[in-house]
Amino acid sequence: MPSPTAHPAPTPSVLNFANRQWRVRRPKPFVLVIEGEVDQDGSEPSDYLHDQLLLPEWREAFYQLVDATGLVACLNVHTEHPTYRDVRGRSSKGRLSQGEYYHHDGCTGPVKPRFVEIRCPIQPQTRGVATAIAPHHDVVKAMVQMLPAELAATAALAEQDMRPDTIASMDYAALDHLQGLITRTVRKKLNAEGARNYFRQVDVAANAYFEPWALGESRFIANANSGTSRNSTMQHRRAYQAPHTGGVANGHLVKRWTNEELLLPGQVVNQALIAALCSEEGDEPGDVDRAEACYLGAH
């Protein structure tokens, strides 16, 4: 079972951004954690995300930081900004939720959000379920590496070229195709806990970031971006790090597609795009087919 506390966190350093200095650390090459301002101890409530980092004059520069990094996590953000919505989708002991498979947001549509911001609000109950995040290429490589031999031999996968060198050279469309085939095979051939155990192994093999959620933490996950690094596009999933037995109280998460929803003066939200993205989350009965096409098809 992965242990997010197996190694001590790197010593914090300083990032100069938005005319301020920020305490940061890099627990993984694709992760930047912002702990707060250098001259602030975090004891006073602060919405530095909206009051500073996402101000109109700095917003695009911050977005480019997410593009280039992969995952930017902002700790100890106290906010009640109205743009967040509850994360949809449920898990049960007998069936994986769609969000337990590695995915991008906006899988089925021609336009994907630039990144997704997932947030753990300040609340009485802590969040015990992890969110695993890793670069798309690394995820697919790990899914192949950890695939049981009997699944790799199925008709859907036996003719696929799944050598590491081939995967390393795949473009995102090819990765999506192969990943969809593997995910559907795992879903069909393994029971719920068998599939969860498989993805726990994938988390480790992909060197995924699954540090426990802190109350007041926002994570900006590059989803479809213009980063120059081939590893700057991430995938994420809801990740139970122990057998899922149900009935355990957990803090809730909220989310938004910040680039598409937190707009500058004069800009208008594309409501059709937002409605399509929301429908993929599959919480309503009429959304199930679309959600499964998203999470189990091309990613």
Tab-separated table of C-alpha atoms in Angstrom:
chain	number	residue	atom	x	y	z
A	1	MET	CA	0.000	0.000	0.000
A	2	PRO	CA	1.424	3.422	-0.866
A	3	SER	CA	2.551	5.557	2.040
A	4	PRO	CA	2.402	9.295	1.317
A	5	THR	CA	4.567	9.967	4.392
A	6	ALA	CA	7.339	7.513	3.548
A	7	HIS	CA	9.849	10.290	2.829
A	8	PRO	CA	10.349	13.629	4.572
A	9	ALA	CA	9.214	16.706	2.658
A	10	PRO	CA	11.961	18.694	0.948
A	11	THR	CA	13.166	21.813	2.706
A	12	PRO	CA	10.939	24.753	1.716
A	13	SER	CA	12.401	27.340	-0.640
A	14	VAL	CA	11.216	30.719	-1.868
A	15	LEU	CA	9.309	31.610	-5.034
A	16	ASN	CA	9.188	35.212	-6.191
A	17	PHE	CA	5.791	35.719	-7.812
A	18	ALA	CA	3.200	38.509	-8.036
A	19	ASN	CA	5.567	40.957	-6.323
A	20	ARG	CA	5.653	38.750	-3.229
A	21	GLN	CA	7.743	35.947	-1.806
A	22	TRP	CA	6.162	32.560	-1.218
A	23	ARG	CA	7.269	29.550	0.809
A	24	VAL	CA	7.262	26.591	-1.571
A	25	ARG	CA	8.482	23.009	-1.825
A	26	ARG	CA	8.799	20.493	-4.667
A	27	PRO	CA	7.891	17.012	-3.354
A	28	LYS	CA	7.935	15.624	-6.913
A	29	PRO	CA	9.264	17.012	-10.196
A	30	PHE	CA	5.720	17.769	-11.414
A	31	VAL	CA	4.454	19.244	-8.124
A	32	LEU	CA	4.828	22.724	-6.649
A	33	VAL	CA	3.345	23.252	-3.173
A	34	ILE	CA	2.763	26.861	-2.095
A	35	GLU	CA	2.593	27.031	1.694
A	36	GLY	CA	1.945	30.779	2.019
A	37	GLU	CA	3.794	34.058	2.060
A	38	VAL	CA	7.259	34.158	3.565
A	39	ASP	CA	6.299	36.900	6.025
A	40	GLN	CA	2.984	35.297	7.066
A	41	ASP	CA	2.695	32.471	9.605
A	42	GLY	CA	-0.706	31.309	8.351
A	43	SER	CA	-2.446	31.823	11.673
A	44	GLU	CA	-4.729	34.561	10.314
A	45	PRO	CA	-7.421	33.660	7.758
A	46	SER	CA	-6.284	34.582	4.262
A	47	ASP	CA	-7.650	34.140	0.755
A	48	TYR	CA	-4.299	34.730	-0.900
A	49	LEU	CA	-5.458	32.673	-3.877
A	50	HIS	CA	-8.074	35.196	-5.009
A	51	ASP	CA	-6.628	38.279	-3.337
A	52	GLN	CA	-3.175	37.855	-4.865
A	53	LEU	CA	-2.369	34.891	-7.129
A	54	LEU	CA	-5.539	35.125	-9.243
A	55	LEU	CA	-5.760	38.898	-9.524
A	56	PRO	CA	-6.329	39.860	-13.189
A	57	GLU	CA	-2.791	41.186	-13.619
A	58	TRP	CA	-1.228	37.914	-12.375
A	59	ARG	CA	-3.804	35.344	-13.405
A	60	GLU	CA	-2.346	34.260	-16.752
A	61	ALA	CA	1.147	34.055	-15.274
A	62	PHE	CA	-0.209	31.779	-12.543
A	63	TYR	CA	-2.008	29.665	-15.134
A	64	GLN	CA	1.241	29.307	-17.074
A	65	LEU	CA	2.932	28.161	-13.868
A	66	VAL	CA	0.333	25.375	-13.647
A	67	ASP	CA	0.814	24.552	-17.339
A	68	ALA	CA	4.563	24.236	-16.943
A	69	THR	CA	4.528	22.375	-13.613
A	70	GLY	CA	1.636	19.904	-13.842
A	71	LEU	CA	0.254	20.313	-10.307
A	72	VAL	CA	0.306	23.433	-8.148
A	73	ALA	CA	-1.106	23.008	-4.634
A	74	CYS	CA	-1.974	26.059	-2.511
A	75	LEU	CA	-2.156	25.299	1.216
A	76	ASN	CA	-4.074	27.085	3.956
A	77	VAL	CA	-6.379	29.069	1.701
A	78	HIS	CA	-9.387	30.429	3.577
A	79	THR	CA	-12.052	31.277	0.989
A	80	GLU	CA	-15.790	31.280	0.447
A	81	HIS	CA	-15.614	32.175	-3.224
A	82	PRO	CA	-18.980	31.374	-4.875
A	83	THR	CA	-17.603	29.695	-8.023
A	84	TYR	CA	-16.917	26.275	-6.461
A	85	ARG	CA	-19.344	23.350	-6.720
A	86	ASP	CA	-19.430	20.027	-4.908
A	87	VAL	CA	-17.507	17.187	-6.536
A	88	ARG	CA	-20.054	14.737	-7.901
A	89	GLY	CA	-19.926	10.960	-8.080
A	90	ARG	CA	-20.149	8.289	-5.427
A	91	SER	CA	-18.234	5.147	-4.577
A	92	SER	CA	-19.639	1.893	-3.262
A	93	LYS	CA	-18.097	-1.311	-2.024
A	94	GLY	CA	-19.479	-3.193	-5.033
A	95	ARG	CA	-18.603	-0.847	-7.874
A	96	LEU	CA	-15.953	1.741	-8.604
A	97	SER	CA	-17.131	5.280	-9.162
A	98	GLN	CA	-16.149	6.713	-12.525
A	99	GLY	CA	-13.699	9.028	-10.758
A	100	GLU	CA	-11.653	6.093	-9.440
A	101	TYR	CA	-10.227	5.533	-12.918
A	102	TYR	CA	-7.423	7.811	-14.104
A	103	HIS	CA	-8.925	10.485	-16.337
A	104	HIS	CA	-8.851	14.014	-17.700
A	105	ASP	CA	-11.826	16.293	-17.162
A	106	GLY	CA	-13.732	16.849	-20.401
A	107	CYS	CA	-12.974	13.457	-21.911
A	108	THR	CA	-15.829	13.283	-24.415
A	109	GLY	CA	-15.911	16.808	-25.782
A	110	PRO	CA	-13.719	18.544	-28.345
A	111	VAL	CA	-12.807	21.219	-25.780
A	112	LYS	CA	-11.230	20.222	-22.476
A	113	PRO	CA	-10.723	22.615	-19.567
A	114	ARG	CA	-7.170	23.912	-19.347
A	115	PHE	CA	-6.898	22.575	-15.801
A	116	VAL	CA	-9.168	21.516	-12.998
A	117	GLU	CA	-8.986	23.032	-9.528
A	118	ILE	CA	-10.034	20.641	-6.768
A	119	ARG	CA	-10.351	22.035	-3.268
A	120	CYS	CA	-10.750	20.645	0.257
A	121	PRO	CA	-12.688	23.351	2.120
A	122	ILE	CA	-12.208	24.239	5.769
A	123	GLN	CA	-14.696	21.871	7.448
A	124	PRO	CA	-15.104	19.821	10.644
A	125	GLN	CA	-14.323	16.469	8.984
A	126	THR	CA	-10.906	15.719	7.480
A	127	ARG	CA	-10.567	14.086	4.066
A	128	GLY	CA	-9.377	10.481	4.264
A	129	VAL	CA	-9.671	9.541	0.582
A	130	ALA	CA	-6.649	10.471	-1.511
A	131	THR	CA	-6.565	12.039	-4.972
A	132	ALA	CA	-3.797	10.423	-7.014
A	133	ILE	CA	-2.220	12.687	-9.660
A	134	ALA	CA	0.485	11.788	-12.184
A	135	PRO	CA	1.654	12.682	-15.718
A	136	HIS	CA	-0.429	11.076	-18.453
A	137	HIS	CA	2.475	9.168	-20.055
A	138	ASP	CA	3.583	7.825	-16.680
A	139	VAL	CA	0.037	6.684	-15.868
A	140	VAL	CA	-0.361	4.667	-19.058
A	141	LYS	CA	3.134	3.199	-18.746
A	142	ALA	CA	2.321	2.116	-15.171
A	143	MET	CA	-1.056	0.686	-16.212
A	144	VAL	CA	0.751	-1.569	-18.686
A	145	GLN	CA	3.525	-2.433	-16.233
A	146	MET	CA	1.104	-3.540	-13.492
A	147	LEU	CA	-1.384	-5.284	-15.796
A	148	PRO	CA	-1.842	-8.957	-14.816
A	149	ALA	CA	-0.637	-11.326	-17.519
A	150	GLU	CA	-4.069	-12.888	-17.986
A	151	LEU	CA	-5.551	-9.460	-18.717
A	152	ALA	CA	-2.760	-8.529	-21.123
A	153	ALA	CA	-3.564	-11.753	-23.024
A	154	THR	CA	-7.223	-10.848	-23.602
A	155	ALA	CA	-8.402	-10.272	-27.161
A	156	ALA	CA	-8.720	-6.522	-26.623
A	157	LEU	CA	-5.074	-6.132	-25.596
A	158	ALA	CA	-3.084	-9.035	-27.036
A	159	GLU	CA	-2.505	-7.291	-30.379
A	160	GLN	CA	-1.551	-3.942	-28.863
A	161	ASP	CA	2.077	-2.815	-28.915
A	162	MET	CA	2.603	-2.066	-25.241
A	163	ARG	CA	6.388	-1.973	-25.119
A	164	PRO	CA	7.792	0.864	-22.956
A	165	ASP	CA	9.588	2.482	-25.894
A	166	THR	CA	6.369	2.516	-27.899
A	167	ILE	CA	4.391	4.081	-25.062
A	168	ALA	CA	7.085	6.704	-24.528
A	169	SER	CA	6.722	7.836	-28.146
A	170	MET	CA	2.900	7.846	-28.236
A	171	ASP	CA	1.000	11.065	-28.760
A	172	TYR	CA	-1.943	11.820	-26.505
A	173	ALA	CA	-4.515	10.335	-28.890
A	174	ALA	CA	-2.677	7.007	-28.932
A	175	LEU	CA	-2.282	7.089	-25.166
A	176	ASP	CA	-6.014	7.731	-24.811
A	177	HIS	CA	-6.861	4.783	-27.042
A	178	LEU	CA	-4.608	2.319	-25.218
A	179	GLN	CA	-5.677	3.574	-21.811
A	180	GLY	CA	-9.341	3.158	-22.696
A	181	LEU	CA	-8.752	-0.440	-23.751
A	182	ILE	CA	-6.915	-1.252	-20.510
A	183	THR	CA	-9.462	0.480	-18.282
A	184	ARG	CA	-12.396	-1.319	-19.890
A	185	THR	CA	-10.574	-4.665	-19.585
A	186	VAL	CA	-9.789	-4.106	-15.903
A	187	ARG	CA	-13.369	-3.046	-15.225
A	188	LYS	CA	-14.733	-6.139	-16.994
A	189	LYS	CA	-12.349	-8.765	-15.660
A	190	LEU	CA	-11.671	-7.690	-12.049
A	191	ASN	CA	-14.084	-7.239	-9.188
A	192	ALA	CA	-14.289	-3.860	-7.473
A	193	GLU	CA	-11.620	-4.438	-4.848
A	194	GLY	CA	-9.401	-6.208	-7.366
A	195	ALA	CA	-9.606	-3.155	-9.620
A	196	ARG	CA	-8.898	-0.820	-6.701
A	197	ASN	CA	-5.861	-2.882	-5.758
A	198	TYR	CA	-4.638	-2.753	-9.367
A	199	PHE	CA	-4.898	1.044	-9.419
A	200	ARG	CA	-3.118	1.291	-6.063
A	201	GLN	CA	-0.212	-0.510	-7.730
A	202	VAL	CA	-0.478	1.875	-10.685
A	203	ASP	CA	-0.300	4.843	-8.278
A	204	VAL	CA	3.053	3.600	-6.978
A	205	ALA	CA	4.479	2.618	-10.375
A	206	ALA	CA	3.531	6.025	-11.834
A	207	ASN	CA	5.119	7.832	-8.861
A	208	ALA	CA	1.770	9.539	-8.352
A	209	TYR	CA	1.263	12.371	-5.911
A	210	PHE	CA	-1.301	11.245	-3.331
A	211	GLU	CA	-0.392	13.264	-0.262
A	212	PRO	CA	-3.365	13.480	2.138
A	213	TRP	CA	-5.641	16.466	1.674
A	214	ALA	CA	-5.129	19.387	4.027
A	215	LEU	CA	-8.131	21.468	5.022
A	216	GLY	CA	-8.029	24.692	3.033
A	217	GLU	CA	-5.951	23.202	0.184
A	218	SER	CA	-6.578	23.895	-3.507
A	219	ARG	CA	-4.918	21.757	-6.181
A	220	PHE	CA	-4.592	23.043	-9.740
A	221	ILE	CA	-4.164	20.003	-12.014
A	222	ALA	CA	-3.009	20.602	-15.600
A	223	ASN	CA	-5.641	18.933	-17.747
A	224	ALA	CA	-5.251	20.166	-21.336
A	225	ASN	CA	-2.610	22.831	-21.487
A	226	SER	CA	0.105	24.466	-23.538
A	227	GLY	CA	3.017	23.419	-21.333
A	228	THR	CA	6.271	22.814	-23.143
A	229	SER	CA	7.039	19.609	-21.233
A	230	ARG	CA	5.465	16.377	-22.473
A	231	ASN	CA	4.922	15.515	-18.799
A	232	SER	CA	2.944	18.653	-17.967
A	233	THR	CA	-0.474	17.136	-18.747
A	234	MET	CA	-1.738	15.240	-15.719
A	235	GLN	CA	-4.400	12.701	-14.970
A	236	HIS	CA	-6.076	12.199	-11.614
A	237	ARG	CA	-8.339	9.790	-9.799
A	238	ARG	CA	-10.099	9.223	-6.483
A	239	ALA	CA	-7.745	6.802	-4.758
A	240	TYR	CA	-8.699	4.593	-1.820
A	241	GLN	CA	-5.393	3.612	-0.233
A	242	ALA	CA	-6.981	0.760	1.751
A	243	PRO	CA	-9.855	-1.648	1.001
A	244	HIS	CA	-13.070	0.344	0.609
A	245	THR	CA	-15.566	-0.956	3.148
A	246	GLY	CA	-17.949	1.996	3.152
A	247	GLY	CA	-19.550	3.859	6.023
A	248	VAL	CA	-16.508	6.012	6.826
A	249	ALA	CA	-17.088	9.718	7.319
A	250	ASN	CA	-15.006	11.889	5.008
A	251	GLY	CA	-14.635	15.558	4.316
A	252	HIS	CA	-16.015	16.656	0.955
A	253	LEU	CA	-14.258	18.274	-1.981
A	254	VAL	CA	-15.327	21.094	-4.283
A	255	LYS	CA	-14.066	21.955	-7.757
A	256	ARG	CA	-14.165	24.373	-10.656
A	257	TRP	CA	-12.596	24.799	-14.075
A	258	THR	CA	-10.904	28.032	-13.100
A	259	ASN	CA	-9.682	29.136	-16.529
A	260	GLU	CA	-13.170	28.746	-18.018
A	261	GLU	CA	-15.211	29.954	-15.028
A	262	LEU	CA	-13.248	32.634	-13.166
A	263	LEU	CA	-13.343	35.225	-15.916
A	264	LEU	CA	-11.946	38.670	-16.476
A	265	PRO	CA	-14.268	41.679	-16.834
A	266	GLY	CA	-16.150	41.516	-20.113
A	267	GLN	CA	-15.720	37.771	-20.572
A	268	VAL	CA	-18.745	35.454	-20.604
A	269	VAL	CA	-18.934	31.877	-19.336
A	270	ASN	CA	-19.576	29.276	-22.056
A	271	GLN	CA	-22.567	27.691	-20.340
A	272	ALA	CA	-22.874	24.896	-22.910
A	273	LEU	CA	-19.283	23.829	-22.246
A	274	ILE	CA	-19.765	23.906	-18.479
A	275	ALA	CA	-23.007	21.906	-18.742
A	276	ALA	CA	-21.250	19.292	-20.901
A	277	LEU	CA	-18.366	19.013	-18.454
A	278	CYS	CA	-20.729	18.650	-15.504
A	279	SER	CA	-22.712	15.918	-17.262
A	280	GLU	CA	-19.586	13.774	-17.580
A	281	GLU	CA	-19.376	13.402	-13.824
A	282	GLY	CA	-22.232	10.927	-13.985
A	283	ASP	CA	-24.061	11.589	-10.730
A	284	GLU	CA	-27.489	11.894	-12.336
A	285	PRO	CA	-29.172	8.837	-13.910
A	286	GLY	CA	-29.329	10.453	-17.359
A	287	ASP	CA	-25.609	11.155	-17.316
A	288	VAL	CA	-24.377	7.585	-16.859
A	289	ASP	CA	-23.825	6.742	-20.530
A	290	ARG	CA	-21.917	9.963	-21.176
A	291	ALA	CA	-19.851	9.503	-18.033
A	292	GLU	CA	-18.855	5.964	-18.943
A	293	ALA	CA	-17.904	7.077	-22.453
A	294	CYS	CA	-15.650	9.632	-20.806
A	295	TYR	CA	-13.964	7.609	-18.098
A	296	LEU	CA	-13.869	4.248	-19.872
A	297	GLY	CA	-13.192	5.482	-23.390
A	298	ALA	CA	-10.610	7.870	-24.752
A	299	HIS	CA	-9.202	10.056	-22.008
